[in-house]
Amino acid sequence: MLGFEENEISEKAFGGTEIAKRKLAKILDESLLKEFQIICSRPRQFDWSKIRIFWAHDLPFDPESAKFKDKQFLDSFHKFIFISNWQYQMYQLVHGLPYDDKSIVLETGIEPAFGGNVSNKIIEDKNEDGKIRLVYTSTPVRGLDILIASFKELAKIHSDIHLDVFSSFKIYGWDDYDKQFEPLYDEVRNHPQMTYHGFVSNDELKKHLNKSHIFAYPCTWLETSCRAMLEAMSAGLLCVHPNYGALAESSGGLNVMYQGHHDKNKHADIFASHLNSAINFVKSEGHKNTVLYNKNYVDTRYNIDRIKLQWEGMLKTLIKKYPDIESRQQPKAMFEYKI
């Protein structure tokens, strides 16, 4: 991909980072991109003739992020991009990254579901089979066990709910990682009100979202942003999640958001209570205005066309500042820096 680097992990992955990167690579002006080396979280080698951008998707605690303690590493880049203000502030706190114009926050861009159309028909079309469909669309380590425990209890009192689980490490090409979660997947397979789908393409997943009602995400992972939640909100789903990591910022605080807990049993009780409220809310007429408002919010704030303009504005500014190879060089010591 012109401008955007791949590495041994990303080339086989189809997660949020990879989706965002590949979509931008397709729509950004090629005449701009050819001047850049854009590295997503994991630098492997530098092209000293290019303007070098570090696009951070990881947490500051990840092993790959330890390089932020190294001044030579920091000096090797002309710009640092973060995907949420929460993430950027965490890098400041953990690594002492300066609060200056070398860093910028550019949020992830999504393509609005239903072409951006906001109407009651979107909600009405979800009720084809009379079921209230819940979805989980992340890897199993991010709260699937809590969701399954909570759903089992709620299924006893709501015969009309169904949970679709789209969860697998195949999304990163790590098939062997799924083996330890097979017992959890089997719980889904063996329950009459749950269906296990494993890994599907983003396009196929969106088709399921368009027919679903609730994005159930008792997240136990510090998300730096959450593309899955944004796509769910755009598809008209009521989202249930804790105020953890960047989830509150990404959602604008508009969803059924709750105070989580480090104890998984207590978290499951809290989540079940809020999920039950969400189910009852979906059964009411009042929820339509809420989810349509939320859809309009994310379709406007995270619209890929708007994000594209922000990116192109930044790229043009950097080209003016670093117009030729000579201006993009770093001190001689940088050429000896090993990653």
Tab-separated table of C-alpha atoms in Angstrom:
chain	number	residue	atom	x	y	z
A	1	MET	CA	0.000	0.000	0.000
A	2	LEU	CA	1.365	3.351	-1.022
A	3	GLY	CA	2.545	5.287	2.031
A	4	PHE	CA	1.296	2.822	4.652
A	5	GLU	CA	3.676	0.183	5.999
A	6	GLU	CA	2.786	-3.476	6.588
A	7	ASN	CA	4.657	-5.741	9.006
A	8	GLU	CA	4.736	-9.426	9.895
A	9	ILE	CA	1.685	-9.018	12.145
A	10	SER	CA	-0.481	-6.615	10.170
A	11	GLU	CA	-0.148	-8.274	6.760
A	12	LYS	CA	-2.310	-11.224	7.889
A	13	ALA	CA	-4.672	-9.234	10.107
A	14	PHE	CA	-8.142	-7.781	9.505
A	15	GLY	CA	-8.711	-5.898	12.753
A	16	GLY	CA	-9.771	-2.298	13.237
A	17	THR	CA	-6.250	-0.949	12.696
A	18	GLU	CA	-5.863	-2.761	9.399
A	19	ILE	CA	-9.336	-1.802	8.174
A	20	ALA	CA	-8.706	1.873	8.950
A	21	LYS	CA	-5.283	1.805	7.273
A	22	ARG	CA	-6.423	0.046	4.116
A	23	LYS	CA	-9.473	2.245	3.650
A	24	LEU	CA	-7.385	5.405	3.952
A	25	ALA	CA	-4.785	4.011	1.546
A	26	LYS	CA	-7.550	3.668	-1.065
A	27	ILE	CA	-9.052	7.136	-0.739
A	28	LEU	CA	-6.140	9.462	0.040
A	29	ASP	CA	-4.437	11.341	-2.775
A	30	GLU	CA	-1.614	9.155	-4.137
A	31	SER	CA	0.450	12.205	-5.029
A	32	LEU	CA	0.544	12.999	-1.308
A	33	LEU	CA	1.061	9.465	-0.020
A	34	LYS	CA	4.153	8.853	-2.161
A	35	GLU	CA	6.025	11.360	0.012
A	36	PHE	CA	5.324	9.489	3.246
A	37	GLN	CA	6.219	6.432	5.276
A	38	ILE	CA	3.292	5.873	7.644
A	39	ILE	CA	4.025	3.242	10.279
A	40	CYS	CA	1.179	1.791	12.364
A	41	SER	CA	2.428	1.099	15.909
A	42	ARG	CA	5.225	-1.337	14.972
A	43	PRO	CA	8.240	0.204	13.219
A	44	ARG	CA	10.605	-2.239	11.519
A	45	GLN	CA	12.734	-0.070	9.235
A	46	PHE	CA	12.898	3.567	8.237
A	47	ASP	CA	12.887	5.148	4.805
A	48	TRP	CA	14.997	8.242	5.363
A	49	SER	CA	13.893	9.796	2.065
A	50	LYS	CA	10.261	9.996	3.218
A	51	ILE	CA	8.352	12.089	5.723
A	52	ARG	CA	7.925	9.611	8.565
A	53	ILE	CA	4.682	9.354	10.527
A	54	PHE	CA	4.034	7.105	13.506
A	55	TRP	CA	0.329	6.224	13.703
A	56	ALA	CA	-0.296	4.853	17.204
A	57	HIS	CA	-3.032	2.297	17.768
A	58	ASP	CA	-1.533	0.422	20.727
A	59	LEU	CA	-1.622	1.191	24.430
A	60	PRO	CA	1.416	2.904	25.968
A	61	PHE	CA	1.913	-0.215	28.119
A	62	ASP	CA	2.423	-2.534	25.138
A	63	PRO	CA	6.010	-3.787	24.673
A	64	GLU	CA	6.216	-2.141	21.245
A	65	SER	CA	5.471	1.232	22.857
A	66	ALA	CA	8.548	1.114	25.104
A	67	LYS	CA	10.465	2.842	22.293
A	68	PHE	CA	8.757	6.092	23.274
A	69	LYS	CA	11.276	6.340	26.113
A	70	ASP	CA	14.060	6.592	23.514
A	71	LYS	CA	14.801	10.123	22.246
A	72	GLN	CA	16.496	8.807	19.105
A	73	PHE	CA	13.328	6.919	18.275
A	74	LEU	CA	11.188	10.021	18.797
A	75	ASP	CA	13.536	12.109	16.652
A	76	SER	CA	13.170	9.606	13.806
A	77	PHE	CA	9.599	10.752	13.126
A	78	HIS	CA	8.167	14.000	11.856
A	79	LYS	CA	4.655	13.416	13.246
A	80	PHE	CA	2.839	11.230	15.766
A	81	ILE	CA	-0.837	10.465	15.192
A	82	PHE	CA	-3.125	9.122	17.930
A	83	ILE	CA	-6.648	7.804	17.450
A	84	SER	CA	-8.196	9.300	20.585
A	85	ASN	CA	-7.429	12.087	23.027
A	86	TRP	CA	-7.484	9.524	25.848
A	87	GLN	CA	-4.762	7.490	24.132
A	88	TYR	CA	-2.601	10.562	23.482
A	89	GLN	CA	-2.911	11.693	27.083
A	90	MET	CA	-1.920	8.222	28.291
A	91	TYR	CA	1.277	8.394	26.207
A	92	GLN	CA	2.005	11.760	27.806
A	93	LEU	CA	1.515	10.321	31.293
A	94	VAL	CA	3.349	7.027	30.761
A	95	HIS	CA	6.181	8.107	28.468
A	96	GLY	CA	6.386	11.849	29.030
A	97	LEU	CA	5.508	12.574	25.401
A	98	PRO	CA	5.480	16.358	24.991
A	99	TYR	CA	2.204	18.245	24.606
A	100	ASP	CA	3.142	20.001	21.379
A	101	ASP	CA	2.345	20.234	17.656
A	102	LYS	CA	4.457	17.222	16.731
A	103	SER	CA	1.490	15.110	17.839
A	104	ILE	CA	-2.080	15.165	16.581
A	105	VAL	CA	-5.298	13.237	17.235
A	106	LEU	CA	-7.060	11.967	14.114
A	107	GLU	CA	-9.999	9.719	14.879
A	108	THR	CA	-10.876	6.590	12.949
A	109	GLY	CA	-13.148	7.003	9.954
A	110	ILE	CA	-16.172	4.833	9.147
A	111	GLU	CA	-18.485	4.506	6.184
A	112	PRO	CA	-22.006	5.266	7.524
A	113	ALA	CA	-24.378	2.311	7.484
A	114	PHE	CA	-27.452	2.549	5.214
A	115	GLY	CA	-25.672	5.236	3.208
A	116	GLY	CA	-25.997	7.624	6.139
A	117	ASN	CA	-29.789	7.549	5.940
A	118	VAL	CA	-31.396	8.266	9.322
A	119	SER	CA	-35.024	7.139	9.454
A	120	ASN	CA	-37.383	5.003	11.499
A	121	LYS	CA	-37.467	2.494	8.652
A	122	ILE	CA	-33.910	1.456	9.573
A	123	ILE	CA	-35.167	0.377	12.988
A	124	GLU	CA	-38.381	-1.202	11.727
A	125	ASP	CA	-36.500	-3.375	9.209
A	126	LYS	CA	-34.626	-5.037	12.083
A	127	ASN	CA	-37.768	-6.748	13.378
A	128	GLU	CA	-38.239	-9.362	10.666
A	129	ASP	CA	-38.307	-12.455	12.927
A	130	GLY	CA	-39.616	-10.882	16.136
A	131	LYS	CA	-36.307	-11.543	17.919
A	132	ILE	CA	-34.167	-8.981	19.704
A	133	ARG	CA	-30.714	-9.727	18.357
A	134	LEU	CA	-27.608	-9.005	20.417
A	135	VAL	CA	-24.100	-9.098	18.953
A	136	TYR	CA	-20.536	-9.432	20.242
A	137	THR	CA	-17.857	-8.625	17.650
A	138	SER	CA	-14.485	-8.602	19.404
A	139	THR	CA	-11.815	-11.125	20.399
A	140	PRO	CA	-12.781	-13.414	23.312
A	141	VAL	CA	-10.335	-11.829	25.777
A	142	ARG	CA	-12.245	-8.547	25.797
A	143	GLY	CA	-15.257	-9.660	27.827
A	144	LEU	CA	-16.921	-12.589	26.059
A	145	ASP	CA	-16.933	-14.705	29.224
A	146	ILE	CA	-18.792	-11.953	31.117
A	147	LEU	CA	-21.301	-11.583	28.305
A	148	ILE	CA	-22.055	-15.307	28.118
A	149	ALA	CA	-22.591	-15.576	31.890
A	150	SER	CA	-24.903	-12.554	31.833
A	151	PHE	CA	-26.794	-13.653	28.742
A	152	LYS	CA	-27.528	-17.119	30.141
A	153	GLU	CA	-29.356	-15.561	33.054
A	154	LEU	CA	-31.239	-13.057	30.899
A	155	ALA	CA	-32.285	-15.781	28.448
A	156	LYS	CA	-34.261	-17.373	31.269
A	157	ILE	CA	-36.554	-14.349	31.444
A	158	HIS	CA	-36.407	-13.177	27.811
A	159	SER	CA	-37.356	-15.957	25.418
A	160	ASP	CA	-37.228	-13.538	22.490
A	161	ILE	CA	-33.528	-12.590	22.674
A	162	HIS	CA	-30.725	-14.116	20.617
A	163	LEU	CA	-26.967	-13.557	20.827
A	164	ASP	CA	-24.720	-13.726	17.752
A	165	VAL	CA	-21.027	-14.070	18.604
A	166	PHE	CA	-18.437	-13.018	16.043
A	167	SER	CA	-15.230	-13.740	17.899
A	168	SER	CA	-11.973	-15.379	16.866
A	169	PHE	CA	-8.251	-14.718	16.814
A	170	LYS	CA	-8.386	-15.606	13.127
A	171	ILE	CA	-8.986	-11.882	12.648
A	172	TYR	CA	-5.249	-11.477	13.363
A	173	GLY	CA	-4.174	-14.707	11.684
A	174	TRP	CA	-3.529	-16.326	15.092
A	175	ASP	CA	-5.623	-19.464	14.621
A	176	ASP	CA	-3.897	-21.425	17.404
A	177	TYR	CA	-4.939	-18.836	20.003
A	178	ASP	CA	-8.553	-19.953	19.608
A	179	LYS	CA	-7.856	-23.414	21.049
A	180	GLN	CA	-7.867	-22.195	24.665
A	181	PHE	CA	-11.262	-20.544	24.109
A	182	GLU	CA	-13.016	-23.530	22.555
A	183	PRO	CA	-14.864	-24.302	25.846
A	184	LEU	CA	-16.223	-20.742	25.767
A	185	TYR	CA	-17.201	-21.047	22.122
A	186	ASP	CA	-18.891	-24.370	22.907
A	187	GLU	CA	-21.072	-22.659	25.507
A	188	VAL	CA	-22.351	-20.465	22.689
A	189	ARG	CA	-22.750	-23.349	20.229
A	190	ASN	CA	-24.718	-25.421	22.733
A	191	HIS	CA	-27.177	-22.742	23.809
A	192	PRO	CA	-30.436	-22.512	21.830
A	193	GLN	CA	-30.481	-18.718	22.014
A	194	MET	CA	-26.878	-18.193	20.920
A	195	THR	CA	-25.033	-18.654	17.614
A	196	TYR	CA	-21.267	-18.784	17.171
A	197	HIS	CA	-20.069	-17.335	13.847
A	198	GLY	CA	-16.319	-17.132	14.467
A	199	PHE	CA	-14.466	-14.811	12.101
A	200	VAL	CA	-16.238	-13.233	9.129
A	201	SER	CA	-15.260	-10.385	6.811
A	202	ASN	CA	-16.077	-6.831	7.805
A	203	ASP	CA	-18.596	-6.585	4.967
A	204	GLU	CA	-20.442	-9.701	6.128
A	205	LEU	CA	-20.372	-8.496	9.719
A	206	LYS	CA	-21.983	-5.219	8.687
A	207	LYS	CA	-24.874	-7.138	7.126
A	208	HIS	CA	-25.523	-8.784	10.512
A	209	LEU	CA	-25.265	-5.449	12.316
A	210	ASN	CA	-27.903	-3.978	10.027
A	211	LYS	CA	-30.368	-6.598	11.331
A	212	SER	CA	-29.332	-6.435	15.004
A	213	HIS	CA	-30.549	-4.368	17.956
A	214	ILE	CA	-27.944	-4.385	20.741
A	215	PHE	CA	-24.147	-4.270	20.718
A	216	ALA	CA	-23.292	-6.114	23.941
A	217	TYR	CA	-19.749	-5.300	25.018
A	218	PRO	CA	-18.773	-5.771	28.694
A	219	CYS	CA	-15.277	-4.668	27.742
A	220	THR	CA	-12.357	-5.658	29.975
A	221	TRP	CA	-9.700	-4.312	27.598
A	222	LEU	CA	-8.414	-0.739	27.565
A	223	GLU	CA	-9.551	0.289	24.118
A	224	THR	CA	-7.640	3.182	22.519
A	225	SER	CA	-10.731	3.626	20.322
A	226	CYS	CA	-13.424	1.157	19.218
A	227	ARG	CA	-14.258	0.923	15.542
A	228	ALA	CA	-16.593	-2.035	16.229
A	229	MET	CA	-18.742	0.109	18.505
A	230	LEU	CA	-18.819	3.016	16.057
A	231	GLU	CA	-19.965	0.754	13.222
A	232	ALA	CA	-22.629	-0.684	15.529
A	233	MET	CA	-23.902	2.775	16.465
A	234	SER	CA	-23.987	3.717	12.790
A	235	ALA	CA	-26.047	0.593	12.088
A	236	GLY	CA	-28.655	1.706	14.637
A	237	LEU	CA	-27.709	-0.557	17.535
A	238	LEU	CA	-28.102	0.362	21.167
A	239	CYS	CA	-24.646	-0.209	22.677
A	240	VAL	CA	-24.049	-1.441	26.230
A	241	HIS	CA	-20.504	-1.005	27.550
A	242	PRO	CA	-18.490	0.247	30.543
A	243	ASN	CA	-16.786	3.621	30.866
A	244	TYR	CA	-13.401	1.983	30.292
A	245	GLY	CA	-10.425	3.307	28.344
A	246	ALA	CA	-11.443	5.425	25.366
A	247	LEU	CA	-14.967	3.973	25.120
A	248	ALA	CA	-16.588	6.969	26.808
A	249	GLU	CA	-14.789	9.408	24.516
A	250	SER	CA	-15.399	7.416	21.341
A	251	SER	CA	-19.118	7.018	21.995
A	252	GLY	CA	-19.652	10.581	23.124
A	253	GLY	CA	-21.212	9.085	26.270
A	254	LEU	CA	-24.396	8.421	24.322
A	255	ASN	CA	-24.868	4.690	24.887
A	256	VAL	CA	-26.012	2.562	27.823
A	257	MET	CA	-22.693	3.142	29.576
A	258	TYR	CA	-22.024	1.959	33.102
A	259	GLN	CA	-19.382	1.901	35.834
A	260	GLY	CA	-17.549	-1.418	35.464
A	261	HIS	CA	-15.656	-3.460	38.048
A	262	HIS	CA	-12.309	-5.271	38.220
A	263	ASP	CA	-14.010	-8.305	39.784
A	264	LYS	CA	-15.489	-10.311	36.903
A	265	ASN	CA	-18.380	-11.704	38.938
A	266	LYS	CA	-19.417	-8.232	40.052
A	267	HIS	CA	-18.899	-6.921	36.541
A	268	ALA	CA	-21.195	-9.645	35.190
A	269	ASP	CA	-23.934	-8.652	37.651
A	270	ILE	CA	-23.607	-4.968	36.756
A	271	PHE	CA	-23.542	-5.699	33.035
A	272	ALA	CA	-26.551	-8.039	33.223
A	273	SER	CA	-28.586	-5.336	34.943
A	274	HIS	CA	-27.781	-2.743	32.260
A	275	LEU	CA	-28.220	-5.240	29.441
A	276	ASN	CA	-31.644	-6.148	30.819
A	277	SER	CA	-32.575	-2.456	30.826
A	278	ALA	CA	-31.366	-2.163	27.229
A	279	ILE	CA	-33.468	-5.159	26.161
A	280	ASN	CA	-36.564	-3.658	27.752
A	281	PHE	CA	-35.781	-0.288	26.185
A	282	VAL	CA	-35.510	-1.846	22.708
A	283	LYS	CA	-38.990	-3.299	23.236
A	284	SER	CA	-40.331	0.216	23.726
A	285	GLU	CA	-41.026	2.823	21.078
A	286	GLY	CA	-38.775	5.319	22.807
A	287	HIS	CA	-35.533	3.673	21.808
A	288	LYS	CA	-35.922	4.647	18.127
A	289	ASN	CA	-35.139	8.307	18.682
A	290	THR	CA	-32.157	7.395	20.847
A	291	VAL	CA	-30.430	5.079	18.371
A	292	LEU	CA	-31.195	7.329	15.406
A	293	TYR	CA	-29.674	10.283	17.257
A	294	ASN	CA	-26.618	8.169	18.105
A	295	LYS	CA	-26.331	7.091	14.475
A	296	ASN	CA	-26.434	10.667	13.259
A	297	TYR	CA	-23.752	11.566	15.814
A	298	VAL	CA	-21.205	8.942	14.748
A	299	ASP	CA	-22.040	9.324	11.042
A	300	THR	CA	-21.141	12.998	11.343
A	301	ARG	CA	-18.189	12.845	13.716
A	302	TYR	CA	-16.474	9.774	12.251
A	303	ASN	CA	-17.532	10.044	8.602
A	304	ILE	CA	-14.657	8.753	6.459
A	305	ASP	CA	-14.986	11.736	4.109
A	306	ARG	CA	-14.481	14.154	6.999
A	307	ILE	CA	-11.509	12.168	8.345
A	308	LYS	CA	-9.991	12.064	4.846
A	309	LEU	CA	-9.987	15.867	4.682
A	310	GLN	CA	-8.243	16.052	8.066
A	311	TRP	CA	-5.574	13.612	6.903
A	312	GLU	CA	-4.969	15.387	3.614
A	313	GLY	CA	-4.715	18.747	5.369
A	314	MET	CA	-2.071	17.338	7.710
A	315	LEU	CA	-0.128	15.654	4.878
A	316	LYS	CA	-0.034	18.858	2.824
A	317	THR	CA	1.213	20.838	5.822
A	318	LEU	CA	4.022	18.329	6.394
A	319	ILE	CA	5.074	18.406	2.726
A	320	LYS	CA	5.399	22.201	2.919
A	321	LYS	CA	7.563	21.821	6.030
A	322	TYR	CA	9.675	18.973	4.616
A	323	PRO	CA	9.635	19.527	0.819
A	324	ASP	CA	12.688	17.482	-0.165
A	325	ILE	CA	14.882	14.562	0.917
A	326	GLU	CA	17.460	16.836	2.493
A	327	SER	CA	14.890	18.463	4.763
A	328	ARG	CA	13.669	15.019	5.897
A	329	GLN	CA	17.030	13.774	7.100
A	330	GLN	CA	17.846	13.380	10.753
A	331	PRO	CA	21.161	13.825	12.553
A	332	LYS	CA	23.792	11.316	11.452
A	333	ALA	CA	23.262	9.214	14.589
A	334	MET	CA	19.779	8.423	13.365
A	335	PHE	CA	21.122	6.382	10.490
A	336	GLU	CA	22.750	4.111	13.028
A	337	TYR	CA	19.601	3.655	15.083
A	338	LYS	CA	18.467	0.045	15.206
A	339	ILE	CA	14.864	-0.967	15.919
